[in-house]
mmCIF file of N, CA and C in Angstrom:
data_model
loop_
_atom_site.group_PDB
_atom_site.id
_atom_site.type_symbol
_atom_site.label_atom_id
_atom_site.label_comp_id
_atom_site.label_asym_id
_atom_site.label_seq_id
_atom_site.Cartn_x
_atom_site.Cartn_y
_atom_site.Cartn_z
ATOM 1 N N MET A 1 -6.147 -10.283 26.052
ATOM 2 C CA MET A 1 -6.185 -9.022 25.372
ATOM 3 C C MET A 1 -4.679 -9.040 24.774
ATOM 4 N N LYS A 2 -4.184 -10.172 24.621
ATOM 5 C CA LYS A 2 -2.680 -10.880 24.351
ATOM 6 C C LYS A 2 -2.902 -10.738 23.350
ATOM 7 N N GLU A 3 -3.918 -11.983 22.437
ATOM 8 C CA GLU A 3 -4.258 -11.679 21.307
ATOM 9 C C GLU A 3 -4.182 -10.336 20.137
ATOM 10 N N ILE A 4 -4.915 -9.423 20.702
ATOM 11 C CA ILE A 4 -5.319 -8.043 20.411
ATOM 12 C C ILE A 4 -3.735 -8.134 20.161
ATOM 13 N N PHE A 5 -3.030 -7.436 20.661
ATOM 14 C CA PHE A 5 -1.613 -6.918 20.481
ATOM 15 C C PHE A 5 -0.826 -7.962 19.347
ATOM 16 N N GLU A 6 -1.339 -9.296 19.102
ATOM 17 C CA GLU A 6 -0.336 -10.201 18.471
ATOM 18 C C GLU A 6 -0.621 -10.215 17.156
ATOM 19 N N ILE A 7 -2.092 -9.567 16.589
ATOM 20 C CA ILE A 7 -2.483 -8.939 15.571
ATOM 21 C C ILE A 7 -2.666 -7.958 14.933
ATOM 22 N N GLU A 8 -2.084 -6.575 16.037
ATOM 23 C CA GLU A 8 -1.779 -5.365 15.825
ATOM 24 C C GLU A 8 -0.804 -5.204 15.115
ATOM 25 N N LYS A 9 0.464 -5.901 15.765
ATOM 26 C CA LYS A 9 2.089 -6.989 15.198
ATOM 27 C C LYS A 9 2.190 -7.026 14.337
ATOM 28 N N GLN A 10 1.202 -8.088 14.094
ATOM 29 C CA GLN A 10 1.129 -8.482 12.190
ATOM 30 C C GLN A 10 0.347 -7.929 11.162
ATOM 31 N N ILE A 11 -0.700 -7.037 11.220
ATOM 32 C CA ILE A 11 -0.849 -5.523 10.660
ATOM 33 C C ILE A 11 0.232 -5.267 10.766
ATOM 34 N N ASP A 12 0.765 -4.413 11.410
ATOM 35 C CA ASP A 12 1.983 -3.393 11.427
ATOM 36 C C ASP A 12 2.885 -3.960 10.564
ATOM 37 N N SER A 13 3.158 -5.023 10.486
ATOM 38 C CA SER A 13 4.477 -5.664 9.420
ATOM 39 C C SER A 13 3.695 -5.547 8.449
ATOM 40 N N LEU A 14 2.031 -6.129 8.225
ATOM 41 C CA LEU A 14 2.219 -6.248 6.993
ATOM 42 C C LEU A 14 2.095 -5.255 6.211
ATOM 43 N N ILE A 15 1.892 -4.347 6.712
ATOM 44 C CA ILE A 15 2.139 -2.236 6.277
ATOM 45 C C ILE A 15 3.081 -1.915 6.003
ATOM 46 N N GLU A 16 4.517 -2.717 6.971
ATOM 47 C CA GLU A 16 5.564 -2.806 6.433
ATOM 48 C C GLU A 16 6.197 -2.984 4.647
ATOM 49 N N GLN A 17 5.470 -4.318 4.588
ATOM 50 C CA GLN A 17 5.391 -4.760 4.046
ATOM 51 C C GLN A 17 4.949 -4.835 2.499
ATOM 52 N N ARG A 18 3.493 -3.754 2.411
ATOM 53 C CA ARG A 18 2.431 -3.554 1.923
ATOM 54 C C ARG A 18 2.065 -4.362 1.092
ATOM 55 N N GLU A 19 1.658 -5.785 2.065
ATOM 56 C CA GLU A 19 1.406 -6.800 1.744
ATOM 57 C C GLU A 19 -0.218 -6.211 2.318
ATOM 58 N N TYR A 20 -1.133 -5.231 1.365
ATOM 59 C CA TYR A 20 -2.528 -5.056 2.066
ATOM 60 C C TYR A 20 -3.487 -5.999 1.999
ATOM 61 N N GLU A 21 -3.192 -6.845 1.079
ATOM 62 C CA GLU A 21 -4.469 -7.736 0.732
ATOM 63 C C GLU A 21 -4.571 -8.859 2.190
ATOM 64 N N LYS A 22 -3.613 -9.018 2.787
ATOM 65 C CA LYS A 22 -3.323 -10.135 3.742
ATOM 66 C C LYS A 22 -4.358 -9.107 5.128
ATOM 67 N N ILE A 23 -4.629 -7.708 4.636
ATOM 68 C CA ILE A 23 -4.863 -7.106 6.399
ATOM 69 C C ILE A 23 -6.159 -6.953 6.808
ATOM 70 N N LEU A 24 -7.895 -7.418 5.586
ATOM 71 C CA LEU A 24 -8.302 -7.664 5.671
ATOM 72 C C LEU A 24 -8.980 -8.591 6.269
ATOM 73 N N ASN A 25 -8.142 -10.067 6.757
ATOM 74 C CA ASN A 25 -7.973 -11.026 7.869
ATOM 75 C C ASN A 25 -8.192 -10.673 9.137
ATOM 76 N N LEU A 26 -7.648 -10.250 9.827
ATOM 77 C CA LEU A 26 -6.722 -9.505 10.705
ATOM 78 C C LEU A 26 -7.335 -8.746 10.562
ATOM 79 N N LEU A 27 -7.509 -7.759 10.836
ATOM 80 C CA LEU A 27 -9.137 -6.214 11.139
ATOM 81 C C LEU A 27 -9.908 -7.183 11.426
ATOM 82 N N PHE A 28 -10.990 -8.685 10.596
ATOM 83 C CA PHE A 28 -11.923 -9.383 10.584
ATOM 84 C C PHE A 28 -11.756 -9.831 12.208
ATOM 85 N N GLN A 29 -10.787 -10.309 12.099
ATOM 86 C CA GLN A 29 -10.292 -11.429 13.404
ATOM 87 C C GLN A 29 -10.273 -10.957 14.972
ATOM 88 N N ARG A 30 -9.910 -9.133 14.430
ATOM 89 C CA ARG A 30 -8.990 -8.331 15.659
ATOM 90 C C ARG A 30 -11.085 -7.713 16.482
ATOM 91 N N GLU A 31 -11.580 -7.408 15.712
ATOM 92 C CA GLU A 31 -12.985 -7.006 15.886
ATOM 93 C C GLU A 31 -13.624 -8.338 16.658
ATOM 94 N N LYS A 32 -13.698 -9.711 16.018
ATOM 95 C CA LYS A 32 -14.284 -10.661 16.224
ATOM 96 C C LYS A 32 -14.249 -10.915 17.766
ATOM 97 N N LEU A 33 -12.394 -10.545 17.874
ATOM 98 C CA LEU A 33 -12.068 -11.067 19.525
ATOM 99 C C LEU A 33 -12.531 -9.687 20.190
ATOM 100 N N ILE A 34 -12.354 -7.877 19.501
ATOM 101 C CA ILE A 34 -13.301 -6.862 20.551
ATOM 102 C C ILE A 34 -14.459 -6.835 20.600
ATOM 103 N N LYS A 35 -15.436 -7.793 20.465
ATOM 104 C CA LYS A 35 -16.760 -7.857 20.542
ATOM 105 C C LYS A 35 -17.020 -9.536 21.456
ATOM 106 N N ASN A 36 -16.083 -9.906 21.354
ATOM 107 C CA ASN A 36 -16.204 -10.894 22.841
ATOM 108 C C ASN A 36 -15.686 -10.331 24.244
ATOM 109 N N LEU A 37 -15.109 -9.414 23.971
ATOM 110 C CA LEU A 37 -15.036 -8.502 24.867
ATOM 111 C C LEU A 37 -15.918 -8.711 26.192
ATOM 112 N N SER A 38 -16.402 -8.436 26.616
ATOM 113 C CA SER A 38 -17.299 -7.755 28.185
ATOM 114 C C SER A 38 -17.081 -6.599 27.905
ATOM 115 N N SER A 39 -16.372 -5.749 27.827
ATOM 116 C CA SER A 39 -15.532 -3.685 27.793
ATOM 117 C C SER A 39 -14.453 -4.536 27.806
ATOM 118 N N ILE A 40 -13.991 -3.069 26.756
ATOM 119 C CA ILE A 40 -12.636 -2.682 26.812
ATOM 120 C C ILE A 40 -12.211 -1.924 27.292
ATOM 121 N N ASP A 41 -11.085 -1.759 28.450
ATOM 122 C CA ASP A 41 -10.276 -0.062 29.190
ATOM 123 C C ASP A 41 -10.595 0.661 27.909
ATOM 124 N N LYS A 42 -10.692 2.094 28.298
ATOM 125 C CA LYS A 42 -10.615 3.093 27.509
ATOM 126 C C LYS A 42 -9.258 3.452 26.495
ATOM 127 N N LYS A 43 -8.615 3.167 27.778
ATOM 128 C CA LYS A 43 -7.170 3.079 27.554
ATOM 129 C C LYS A 43 -6.556 2.715 26.313
ATOM 130 N N ILE A 44 -6.676 1.071 26.560
ATOM 131 C CA ILE A 44 -6.404 0.343 25.478
ATOM 132 C C ILE A 44 -7.757 0.455 23.734
ATOM 133 N N ALA A 45 -7.985 1.186 24.304
ATOM 134 C CA ALA A 45 -9.446 1.553 23.078
ATOM 135 C C ALA A 45 -9.024 2.085 22.400
ATOM 136 N N GLN A 46 -8.071 3.750 23.029
ATOM 137 C CA GLN A 46 -7.863 4.987 22.899
ATOM 138 C C GLN A 46 -6.518 4.073 21.866
ATOM 139 N N ILE A 47 -5.580 3.503 22.468
ATOM 140 C CA ILE A 47 -4.172 3.321 21.667
ATOM 141 C C ILE A 47 -4.332 2.331 20.688
ATOM 142 N N LEU A 48 -5.187 1.568 20.410
ATOM 143 C CA LEU A 48 -5.581 0.814 19.585
ATOM 144 C C LEU A 48 -6.160 1.851 18.237
ATOM 145 N N VAL A 49 -6.862 3.084 18.700
ATOM 146 C CA VAL A 49 -7.521 3.877 17.573
ATOM 147 C C VAL A 49 -6.554 4.901 16.942
ATOM 148 N N GLU A 50 -5.683 5.063 18.085
ATOM 149 C CA GLU A 50 -4.662 5.392 18.070
ATOM 150 C C GLU A 50 -3.545 5.326 16.168
ATOM 151 N N ALA A 51 -3.057 3.427 17.024
ATOM 152 C CA ALA A 51 -2.666 2.684 16.231
ATOM 153 C C ALA A 51 -3.592 2.634 14.937
ATOM 154 N N ASP A 52 -4.291 2.719 14.414
ATOM 155 C CA ASP A 52 -5.124 2.715 13.345
ATOM 156 C C ASP A 52 -5.125 3.999 12.513
ATOM 157 N N LYS A 53 -5.099 5.527 13.410
ATOM 158 C CA LYS A 53 -4.235 6.323 12.448
ATOM 159 C C LYS A 53 -3.379 6.200 12.172
ATOM 160 N N VAL A 54 -2.351 6.309 12.620
ATOM 161 C CA VAL A 54 -0.493 6.200 12.430
ATOM 162 C C VAL A 54 -0.670 4.828 11.287
ATOM 163 N N ARG A 55 -1.044 4.126 11.216
ATOM 164 C CA ARG A 55 -1.726 2.887 9.756
ATOM 165 C C ARG A 55 -2.467 4.005 8.480
ATOM 166 N N ILE A 56 -3.452 4.542 9.058
ATOM 167 C CA ILE A 56 -3.917 5.204 7.347
ATOM 168 C C ILE A 56 -2.591 6.041 7.539
ATOM 169 N N ASP A 57 -2.671 6.969 7.619
ATOM 170 C CA ASP A 57 -1.777 7.810 7.453
ATOM 171 C C ASP A 57 0.167 7.116 6.254
ATOM 172 N N LYS A 58 0.318 6.170 7.034
ATOM 173 C CA LYS A 58 1.185 4.691 6.558
ATOM 174 C C LYS A 58 0.638 4.982 5.235
ATOM 175 N N ILE A 59 -0.149 4.271 5.501
ATOM 176 C CA ILE A 59 -0.942 3.137 3.705
ATOM 177 C C ILE A 59 -1.398 4.494 2.642
ATOM 178 N N LYS A 60 -2.179 6.071 3.312
ATOM 179 C CA LYS A 60 -1.934 7.080 2.339
ATOM 180 C C LYS A 60 -0.784 7.386 1.933
ATOM 181 N N SER A 61 0.367 6.980 2.478
ATOM 182 C CA SER A 61 1.808 7.149 1.877
ATOM 183 C C SER A 61 2.311 6.956 0.733
ATOM 184 N N HIS A 62 1.796 5.666 1.477
ATOM 185 C CA HIS A 62 1.949 3.785 0.322
ATOM 186 C C HIS A 62 1.377 4.318 -1.337
ATOM 187 N N MET A 63 -0.117 4.853 -1.243
ATOM 188 C CA MET A 63 -1.284 5.038 -2.064
ATOM 189 C C MET A 63 -0.705 5.616 -3.056
ATOM 190 N N ALA A 64 0.496 7.244 -2.586
ATOM 191 C CA ALA A 64 0.833 8.419 -2.953
ATOM 192 C C ALA A 64 1.931 7.407 -3.948
ATOM 193 N N GLN A 65 2.300 7.071 -3.246
ATOM 194 C CA GLN A 65 3.754 6.388 -3.711
ATOM 195 C C GLN A 65 3.623 5.140 -4.996
ATOM 196 N N ILE A 66 2.746 4.470 -5.146
ATOM 197 C CA ILE A 66 2.239 4.299 -5.819
ATOM 198 C C ILE A 66 1.648 4.893 -7.058
ATOM 199 N N GLN A 67 0.866 5.448 -6.742
ATOM 200 C CA GLN A 67 0.283 6.114 -7.436
ATOM 201 C C GLN A 67 1.022 6.640 -8.167
ATOM 202 N N GLN A 68 2.057 7.658 -7.652
ATOM 203 C CA GLN A 68 3.281 8.450 -8.387
ATOM 204 C C GLN A 68 4.564 7.177 -9.704
ATOM 205 N N ASN A 69 3.927 6.175 -8.955
ATOM 206 C CA ASN A 69 5.303 5.161 -10.141
ATOM 207 C C ASN A 69 4.120 5.110 -11.224
ATOM 208 N N ALA A 70 3.251 4.552 -10.657
ATOM 209 C CA ALA A 70 2.140 4.213 -11.755
ATOM 210 C C ALA A 70 2.107 5.644 -13.222
ATOM 211 N N LEU A 71 2.001 6.600 -12.524
ATOM 212 C CA LEU A 71 1.838 7.776 -13.256
ATOM 213 C C LEU A 71 3.526 7.967 -14.379
ATOM 214 N N GLN A 72 4.658 7.262 -13.178
ATOM 215 C CA GLN A 72 5.785 6.959 -14.033
ATOM 216 C C GLN A 72 5.781 6.318 -15.401
ATOM 217 N N THR A 73 5.791 5.616 -15.093
ATOM 218 C CA THR A 73 5.268 4.591 -15.977
ATOM 219 C C THR A 73 4.922 4.541 -16.999
ATOM 220 N N LYS A 74 2.958 5.386 -16.951
ATOM 221 C CA LYS A 74 1.985 5.444 -18.189
ATOM 222 C C LYS A 74 2.564 6.864 -18.725
ATOM 223 N N ASN A 75 4.090 7.384 -18.336
ATOM 224 C CA ASN A 75 4.516 8.662 -19.224
ATOM 225 C C ASN A 75 5.911 8.297 -19.726
ATOM 226 N N ALA A 76 5.859 7.199 -19.523
ATOM 227 C CA ALA A 76 7.526 6.200 -20.319
ATOM 228 C C ALA A 76 7.154 5.481 -21.069
ATOM 229 N N GLU A 77 5.476 4.714 -20.936
ATOM 230 C CA GLU A 77 5.103 4.061 -22.299
ATOM 231 C C GLU A 77 4.829 5.462 -23.121
ATOM 232 N N SER A 78 4.998 6.010 -22.733
ATOM 233 C CA SER A 78 4.097 7.124 -23.921
ATOM 234 C C SER A 78 5.025 7.797 -24.939
ATOM 235 N N ALA A 79 6.236 7.970 -23.557
ATOM 236 C CA ALA A 79 7.651 7.995 -24.730
ATOM 237 C C ALA A 79 7.862 6.797 -25.348
ATOM 238 N N ILE A 80 7.573 5.789 -24.955
ATOM 239 C CA ILE A 80 8.646 5.031 -25.666
ATOM 240 C C ILE A 80 7.267 4.159 -26.947
ATOM 241 N N LYS A 81 6.317 4.723 -26.995
ATOM 242 C CA LYS A 81 5.284 4.310 -27.923
ATOM 243 C C LYS A 81 5.956 5.247 -28.586
ATOM 244 N N LEU A 82 5.981 7.098 -28.587
ATOM 245 C CA LEU A 82 6.327 7.785 -30.113
ATOM 246 C C LEU A 82 7.655 7.525 -30.442
ATOM 247 N N TYR A 83 8.776 7.070 -29.322
ATOM 248 C CA TYR A 83 9.593 6.895 -30.602
ATOM 249 C C TYR A 83 9.711 5.706 -31.461
ATOM 250 N N ARG A 84 9.168 4.634 -30.637
ATOM 251 C CA ARG A 84 8.341 4.208 -32.300
ATOM 252 C C ARG A 84 8.287 3.913 -32.997
ATOM 253 N N TYR A 85 6.939 5.084 -32.696
ATOM 254 C CA TYR A 85 6.397 5.786 -34.020
ATOM 255 C C TYR A 85 7.333 6.662 -34.719
ATOM 256 N N ILE A 86 8.438 7.699 -34.036
ATOM 257 C CA ILE A 86 8.933 8.361 -34.451
ATOM 258 C C ILE A 86 10.503 7.300 -35.682
ATOM 259 N N SER A 87 10.655 6.134 -35.038
ATOM 260 C CA SER A 87 11.918 5.842 -35.274
ATOM 261 C C SER A 87 11.241 4.743 -36.344
ATOM 262 N N ASP A 88 10.500 4.049 -36.429
ATOM 263 C CA ASP A 88 9.578 3.347 -37.837
ATOM 264 C C ASP A 88 9.067 4.247 -39.362
ATOM 265 N N SER A 89 8.490 5.845 -38.772
ATOM 266 C CA SER A 89 8.027 5.969 -39.442
ATOM 267 C C SER A 89 9.050 7.063 -40.344
ATOM 268 N N LYS A 90 10.156 7.100 -39.614
ATOM 269 C CA LYS A 90 11.334 8.178 -40.287
ATOM 270 C C LYS A 90 12.619 7.143 -40.743
ATOM 271 N N GLY A 91 12.855 6.821 -39.619
ATOM 272 C CA GLY A 91 14.003 5.297 -39.706
ATOM 273 C C GLY A 91 15.124 6.367 -38.443
ATOM 274 N N THR A 92 15.915 5.612 -38.163
ATOM 275 C CA THR A 92 16.684 5.557 -37.574
ATOM 276 C C THR A 92 17.949 7.017 -38.022
ATOM 277 N N ARG A 93 18.757 7.773 -37.365
ATOM 278 C CA ARG A 93 19.644 8.824 -37.451
ATOM 279 C C ARG A 93 20.075 7.797 -38.365
ATOM 280 N N LEU A 94 20.405 6.747 -38.036
ATOM 281 C CA LEU A 94 21.262 6.358 -39.119
ATOM 282 C C LEU A 94 21.172 5.363 -39.678
ATOM 283 N N ASP A 95 20.108 5.187 -39.902
ATOM 284 C CA ASP A 95 19.748 5.183 -41.488
ATOM 285 C C ASP A 95 19.644 6.185 -42.151
ATOM 286 N N GLU A 96 19.303 7.146 -41.687
ATOM 287 C CA GLU A 96 19.107 8.254 -42.530
ATOM 288 C C GLU A 96 20.611 8.963 -43.442
ATOM 289 N N LYS A 97 21.700 8.143 -42.557
ATOM 290 C CA LYS A 97 22.915 8.848 -42.890
ATOM 291 C C LYS A 97 23.877 8.238 -44.275
ATOM 292 N N MET A 98 23.181 6.392 -44.317
ATOM 293 C CA MET A 98 23.393 5.367 -44.788
ATOM 294 C C MET A 98 23.132 6.017 -46.401
#
């Protein structure tokens, strides 16, 4: 059981650090440990389930932030392309004054 709770701490740490690619391996390790147990106390099983629900909510929140950042980046890229197009086709205001 101690190993399972150690893996739980590592999973939480990886979520906080947003290193999602490393979580899958830990989940497989946890699954193997749980399968090797002859039985798991219902209280401990409930703790694991509740912890996973909290983790899912955190990951969803992080993903929403990433999605928002990606959208802002895409909008900024479009604005820069538009500015370059206008600048290249008409020149800058400084050019027009000369």
